[in-house]
mmCIF file of C-alpha atoms in Angstrom:
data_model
loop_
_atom_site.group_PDB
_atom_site.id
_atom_site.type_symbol
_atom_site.label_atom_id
_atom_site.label_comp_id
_atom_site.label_asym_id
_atom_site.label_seq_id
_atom_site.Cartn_x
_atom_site.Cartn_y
_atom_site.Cartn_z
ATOM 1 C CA UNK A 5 12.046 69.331 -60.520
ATOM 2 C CA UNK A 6 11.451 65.716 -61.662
ATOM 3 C CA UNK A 7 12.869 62.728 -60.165
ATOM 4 C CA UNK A 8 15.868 61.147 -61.369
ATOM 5 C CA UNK A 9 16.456 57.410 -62.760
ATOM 6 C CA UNK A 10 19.434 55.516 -63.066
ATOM 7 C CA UNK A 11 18.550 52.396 -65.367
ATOM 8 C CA UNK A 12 20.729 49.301 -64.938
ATOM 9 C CA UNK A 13 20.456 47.524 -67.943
ATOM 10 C CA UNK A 14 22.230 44.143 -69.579
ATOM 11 C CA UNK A 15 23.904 46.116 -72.716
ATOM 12 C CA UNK A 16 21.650 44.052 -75.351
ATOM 13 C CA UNK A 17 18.344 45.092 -73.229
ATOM 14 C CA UNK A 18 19.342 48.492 -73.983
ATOM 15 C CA UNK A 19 17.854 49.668 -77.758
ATOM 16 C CA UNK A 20 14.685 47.584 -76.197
ATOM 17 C CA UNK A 21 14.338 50.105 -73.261
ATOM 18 C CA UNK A 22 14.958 52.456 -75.150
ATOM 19 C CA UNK A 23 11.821 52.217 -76.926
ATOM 20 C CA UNK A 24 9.973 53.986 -73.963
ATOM 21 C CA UNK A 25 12.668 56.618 -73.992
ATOM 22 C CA UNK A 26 10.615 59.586 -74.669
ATOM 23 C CA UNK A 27 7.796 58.383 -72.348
ATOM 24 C CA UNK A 28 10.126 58.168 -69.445
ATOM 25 C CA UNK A 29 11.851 61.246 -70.078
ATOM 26 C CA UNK A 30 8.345 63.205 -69.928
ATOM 27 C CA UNK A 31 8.084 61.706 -66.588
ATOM 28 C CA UNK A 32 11.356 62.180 -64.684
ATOM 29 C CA UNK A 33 14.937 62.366 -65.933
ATOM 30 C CA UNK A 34 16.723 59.220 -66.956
ATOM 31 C CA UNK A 35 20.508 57.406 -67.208
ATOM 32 C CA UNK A 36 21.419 54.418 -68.674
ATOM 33 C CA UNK A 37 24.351 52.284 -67.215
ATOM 34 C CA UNK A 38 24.860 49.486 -69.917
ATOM 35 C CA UNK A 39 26.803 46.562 -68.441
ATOM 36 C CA UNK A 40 28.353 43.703 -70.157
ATOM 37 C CA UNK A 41 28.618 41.429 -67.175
ATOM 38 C CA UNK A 42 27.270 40.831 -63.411
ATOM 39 C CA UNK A 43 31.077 42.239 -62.062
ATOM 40 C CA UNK A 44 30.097 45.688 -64.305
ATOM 41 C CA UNK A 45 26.862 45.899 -62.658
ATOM 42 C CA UNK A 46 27.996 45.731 -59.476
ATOM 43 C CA UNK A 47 30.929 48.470 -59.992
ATOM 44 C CA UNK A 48 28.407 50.940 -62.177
ATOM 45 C CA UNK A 49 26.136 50.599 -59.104
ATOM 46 C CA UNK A 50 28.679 50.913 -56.786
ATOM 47 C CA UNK A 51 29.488 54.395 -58.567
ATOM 48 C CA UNK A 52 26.210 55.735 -59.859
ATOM 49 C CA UNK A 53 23.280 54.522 -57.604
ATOM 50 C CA UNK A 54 23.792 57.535 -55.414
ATOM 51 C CA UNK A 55 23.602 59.670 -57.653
ATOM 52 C CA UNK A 56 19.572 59.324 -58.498
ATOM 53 C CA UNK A 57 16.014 59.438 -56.251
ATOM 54 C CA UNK A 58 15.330 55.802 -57.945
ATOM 55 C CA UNK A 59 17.019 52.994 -59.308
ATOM 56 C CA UNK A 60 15.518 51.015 -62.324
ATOM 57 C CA UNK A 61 16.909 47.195 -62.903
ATOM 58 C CA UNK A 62 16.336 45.638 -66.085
ATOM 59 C CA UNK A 63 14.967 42.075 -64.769
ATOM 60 C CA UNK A 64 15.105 40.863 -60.865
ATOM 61 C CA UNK A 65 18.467 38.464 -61.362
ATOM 62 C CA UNK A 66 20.729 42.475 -61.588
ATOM 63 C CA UNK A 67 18.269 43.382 -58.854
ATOM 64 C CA UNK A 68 18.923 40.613 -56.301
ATOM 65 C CA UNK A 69 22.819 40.292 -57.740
ATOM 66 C CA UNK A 70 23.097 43.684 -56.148
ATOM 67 C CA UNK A 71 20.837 42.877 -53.129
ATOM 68 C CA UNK A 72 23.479 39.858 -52.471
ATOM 69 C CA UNK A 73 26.309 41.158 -53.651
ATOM 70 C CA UNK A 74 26.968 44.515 -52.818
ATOM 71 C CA UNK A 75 24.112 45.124 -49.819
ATOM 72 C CA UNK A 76 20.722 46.555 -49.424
ATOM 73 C CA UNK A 77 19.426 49.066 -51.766
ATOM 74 C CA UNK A 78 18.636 52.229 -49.995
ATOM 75 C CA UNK A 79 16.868 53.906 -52.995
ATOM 76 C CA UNK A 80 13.863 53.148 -53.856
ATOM 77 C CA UNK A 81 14.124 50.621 -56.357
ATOM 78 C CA UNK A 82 12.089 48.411 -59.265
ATOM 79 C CA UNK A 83 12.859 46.004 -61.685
ATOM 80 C CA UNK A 84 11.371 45.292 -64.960
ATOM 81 C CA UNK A 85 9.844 42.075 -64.719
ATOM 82 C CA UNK A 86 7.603 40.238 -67.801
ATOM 83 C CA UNK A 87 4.261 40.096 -67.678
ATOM 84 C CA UNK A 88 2.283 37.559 -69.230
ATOM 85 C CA UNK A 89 1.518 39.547 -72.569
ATOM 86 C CA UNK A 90 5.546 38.831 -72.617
ATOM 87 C CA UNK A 91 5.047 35.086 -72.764
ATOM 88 C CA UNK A 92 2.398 35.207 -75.148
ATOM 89 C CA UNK A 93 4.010 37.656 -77.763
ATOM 90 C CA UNK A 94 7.337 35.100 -77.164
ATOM 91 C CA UNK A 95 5.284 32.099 -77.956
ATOM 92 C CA UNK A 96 3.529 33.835 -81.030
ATOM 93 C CA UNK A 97 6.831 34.836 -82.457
ATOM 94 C CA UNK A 98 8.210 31.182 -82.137
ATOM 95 C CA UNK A 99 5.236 29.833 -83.397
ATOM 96 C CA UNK A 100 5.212 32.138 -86.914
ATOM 97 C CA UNK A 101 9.098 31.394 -87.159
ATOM 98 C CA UNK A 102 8.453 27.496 -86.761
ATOM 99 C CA UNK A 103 5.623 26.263 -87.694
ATOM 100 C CA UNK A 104 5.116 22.864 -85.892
ATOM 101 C CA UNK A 105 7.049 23.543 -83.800
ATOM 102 C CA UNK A 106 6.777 20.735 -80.245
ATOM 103 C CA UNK A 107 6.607 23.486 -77.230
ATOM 104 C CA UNK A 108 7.484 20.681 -74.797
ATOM 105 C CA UNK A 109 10.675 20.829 -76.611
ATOM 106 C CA UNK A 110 10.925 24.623 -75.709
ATOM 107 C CA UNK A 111 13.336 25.699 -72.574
ATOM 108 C CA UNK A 112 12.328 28.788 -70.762
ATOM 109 C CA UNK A 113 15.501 29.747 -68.225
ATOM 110 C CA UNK A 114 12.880 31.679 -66.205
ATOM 111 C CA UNK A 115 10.097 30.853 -64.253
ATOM 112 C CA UNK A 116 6.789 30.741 -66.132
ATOM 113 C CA UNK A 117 3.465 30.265 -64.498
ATOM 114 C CA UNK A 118 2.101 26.972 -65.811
ATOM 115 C CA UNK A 119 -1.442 28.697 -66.361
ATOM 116 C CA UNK A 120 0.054 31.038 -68.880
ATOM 117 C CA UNK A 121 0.939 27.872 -70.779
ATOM 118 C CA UNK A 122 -2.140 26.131 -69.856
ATOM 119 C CA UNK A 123 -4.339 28.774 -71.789
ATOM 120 C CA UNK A 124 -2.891 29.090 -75.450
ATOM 121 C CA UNK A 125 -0.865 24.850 -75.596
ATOM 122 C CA UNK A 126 -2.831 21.006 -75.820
ATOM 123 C CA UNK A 127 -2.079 19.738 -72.477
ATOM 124 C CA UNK A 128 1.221 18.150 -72.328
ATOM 125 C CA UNK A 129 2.593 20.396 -75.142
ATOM 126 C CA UNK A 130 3.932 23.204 -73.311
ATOM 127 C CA UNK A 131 7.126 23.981 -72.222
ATOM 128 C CA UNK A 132 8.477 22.435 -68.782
ATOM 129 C CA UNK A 133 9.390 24.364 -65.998
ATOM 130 C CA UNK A 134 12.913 25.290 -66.184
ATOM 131 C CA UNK A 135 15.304 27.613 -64.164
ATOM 132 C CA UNK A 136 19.146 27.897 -64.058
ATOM 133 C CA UNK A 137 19.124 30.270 -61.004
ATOM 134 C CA UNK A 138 18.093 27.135 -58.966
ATOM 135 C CA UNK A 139 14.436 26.462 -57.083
ATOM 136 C CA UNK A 140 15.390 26.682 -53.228
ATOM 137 C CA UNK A 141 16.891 29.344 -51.277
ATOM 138 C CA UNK A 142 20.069 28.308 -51.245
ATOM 139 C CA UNK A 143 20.443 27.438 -55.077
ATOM 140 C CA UNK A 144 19.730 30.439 -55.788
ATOM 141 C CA UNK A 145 22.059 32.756 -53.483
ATOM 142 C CA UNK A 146 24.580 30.291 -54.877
ATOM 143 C CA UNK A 147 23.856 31.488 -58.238
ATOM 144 C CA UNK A 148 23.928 34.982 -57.735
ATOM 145 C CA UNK A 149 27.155 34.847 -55.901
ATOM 146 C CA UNK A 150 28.599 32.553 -58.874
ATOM 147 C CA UNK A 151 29.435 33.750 -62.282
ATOM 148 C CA UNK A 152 25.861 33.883 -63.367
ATOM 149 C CA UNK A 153 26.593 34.329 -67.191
ATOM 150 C CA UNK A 154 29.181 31.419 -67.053
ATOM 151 C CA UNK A 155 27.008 29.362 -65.119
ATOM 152 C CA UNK A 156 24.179 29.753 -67.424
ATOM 153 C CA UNK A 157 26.090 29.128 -70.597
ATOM 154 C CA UNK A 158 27.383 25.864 -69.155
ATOM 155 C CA UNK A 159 23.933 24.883 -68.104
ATOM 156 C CA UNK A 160 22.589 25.634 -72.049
ATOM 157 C CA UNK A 161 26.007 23.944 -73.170
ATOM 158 C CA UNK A 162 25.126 20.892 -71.366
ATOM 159 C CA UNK A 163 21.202 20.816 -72.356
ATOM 160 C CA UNK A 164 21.789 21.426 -75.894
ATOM 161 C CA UNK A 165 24.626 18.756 -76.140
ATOM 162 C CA UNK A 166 21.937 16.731 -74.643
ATOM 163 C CA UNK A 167 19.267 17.681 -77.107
ATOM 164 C CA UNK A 168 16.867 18.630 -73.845
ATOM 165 C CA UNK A 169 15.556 21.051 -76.385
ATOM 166 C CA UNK A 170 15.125 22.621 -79.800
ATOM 167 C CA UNK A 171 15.011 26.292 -78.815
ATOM 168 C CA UNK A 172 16.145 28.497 -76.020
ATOM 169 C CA UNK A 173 14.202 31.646 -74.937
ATOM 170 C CA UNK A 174 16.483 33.274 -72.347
ATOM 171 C CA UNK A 175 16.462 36.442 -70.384
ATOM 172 C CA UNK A 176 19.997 36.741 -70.482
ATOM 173 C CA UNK A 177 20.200 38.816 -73.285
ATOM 174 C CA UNK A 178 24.261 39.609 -72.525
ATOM 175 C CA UNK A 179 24.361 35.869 -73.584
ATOM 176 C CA UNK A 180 23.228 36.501 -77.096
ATOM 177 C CA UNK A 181 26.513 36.568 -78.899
ATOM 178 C CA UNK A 182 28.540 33.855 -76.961
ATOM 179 C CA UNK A 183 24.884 31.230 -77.949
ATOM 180 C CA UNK A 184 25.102 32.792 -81.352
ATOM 181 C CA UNK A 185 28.703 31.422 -81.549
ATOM 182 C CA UNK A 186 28.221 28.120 -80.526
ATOM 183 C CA UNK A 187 25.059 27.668 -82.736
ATOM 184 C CA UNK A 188 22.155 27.184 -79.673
ATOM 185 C CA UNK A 189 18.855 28.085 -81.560
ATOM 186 C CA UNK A 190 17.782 31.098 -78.760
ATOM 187 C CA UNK A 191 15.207 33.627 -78.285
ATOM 188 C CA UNK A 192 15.505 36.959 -76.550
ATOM 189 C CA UNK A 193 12.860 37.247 -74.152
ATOM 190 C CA UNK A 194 12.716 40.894 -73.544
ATOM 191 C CA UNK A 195 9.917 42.931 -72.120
ATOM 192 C CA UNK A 196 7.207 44.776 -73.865
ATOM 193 C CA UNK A 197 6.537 48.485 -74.099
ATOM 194 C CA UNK A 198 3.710 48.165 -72.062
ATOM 195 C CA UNK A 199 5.415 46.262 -69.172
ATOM 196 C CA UNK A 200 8.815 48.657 -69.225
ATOM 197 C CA UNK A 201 6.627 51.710 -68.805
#
């Protein structure tokens, strides 16, 4: 009999997981448990996670949300973090779209090793090291007890207004409508094929 997944995923990460559908299913049986917000998560969890041998996460902020949230995860459990073909496929994208285009003027809201920047920018042109979730401890247990989509929008709100950058290549791909609406120039940074599977 082969094990069973239960796939947390943002709603607009779904059609890109998705893509490794048929893979998975060869592999062990799989759910998907679309959520619209961090609250969602943590009552689909709540429900489901029991339910399944292992639990999938798309990215580590749903992961540790429910880790801080809600309480350990008894399950076995992964998340689908990027890789660094993930950065480079983002930054080849942005550069065919825009042409020109000043990196240093780019704002990741994740973590990126400088060395993956390092090895395909001139040295000052990459993108500076960004991250809404906050860099110490308790920034960041803050953050995941806070409304983390709110939060972040507020954060963009206040960047963009400040013209801190040009483009925004976000994880948060829930966020996708409300920075469509208020005209933010965004990127989706979703995972590749190769890193979901």
């Amino acid at each position: 009999m082969p094990i069973s997944i239960g796939i947390f995923t943002a709603r607009q990460s779904l059609e890109n997981i998705r893509t490794v559908d048929q893979e998975m299913r060869r592999r062990c049986t799989v759910t998907y448990f679309p959520y619209e917000s961090m609250a969602e998560l943590g009552k689909l969890y709540e429900k489901n996670s029991r339910k399944f041998d292992g639990i999938l996460f798309s990215g580590p902020i749903p992961r540790e949300y429910v880790q801080e949230n809600i309480g350990p995860i008894p399950k076995p459990s992964r998340c689908i973090d990027l890789e660094n073909r993930d950065f480079y496929l983002a930054a080849a994208r942005l550069f065919a779209a825009n042409p020109g285009l000043d990196f240093s003027r780019v704002y990741f809201d994740t973590i990126v090793d400088p060395a993956v920047f390092r090895n395909i920018f001139d040295y000052g042109n990459y993108p500076p090291p960004h991250s809404p979730i906050g860099h110490t401890p308790l920034e960041h247990r803050r953050f995941l007890r806070s409304p983390i989509y709110e939060r972040s929008m507020d954060i963009y709100r206040a960047l963009w207004k400040e013209k801190v950058f040009d483009i925004l290549v976000t994880r948060f791909t829930n966020l996708a409508e409300q920075l469509e609406k208020e005209g933010i120039p965004h990127v989706l940074l979703m995972p590749s094929s190769e890193t979901i599977l």
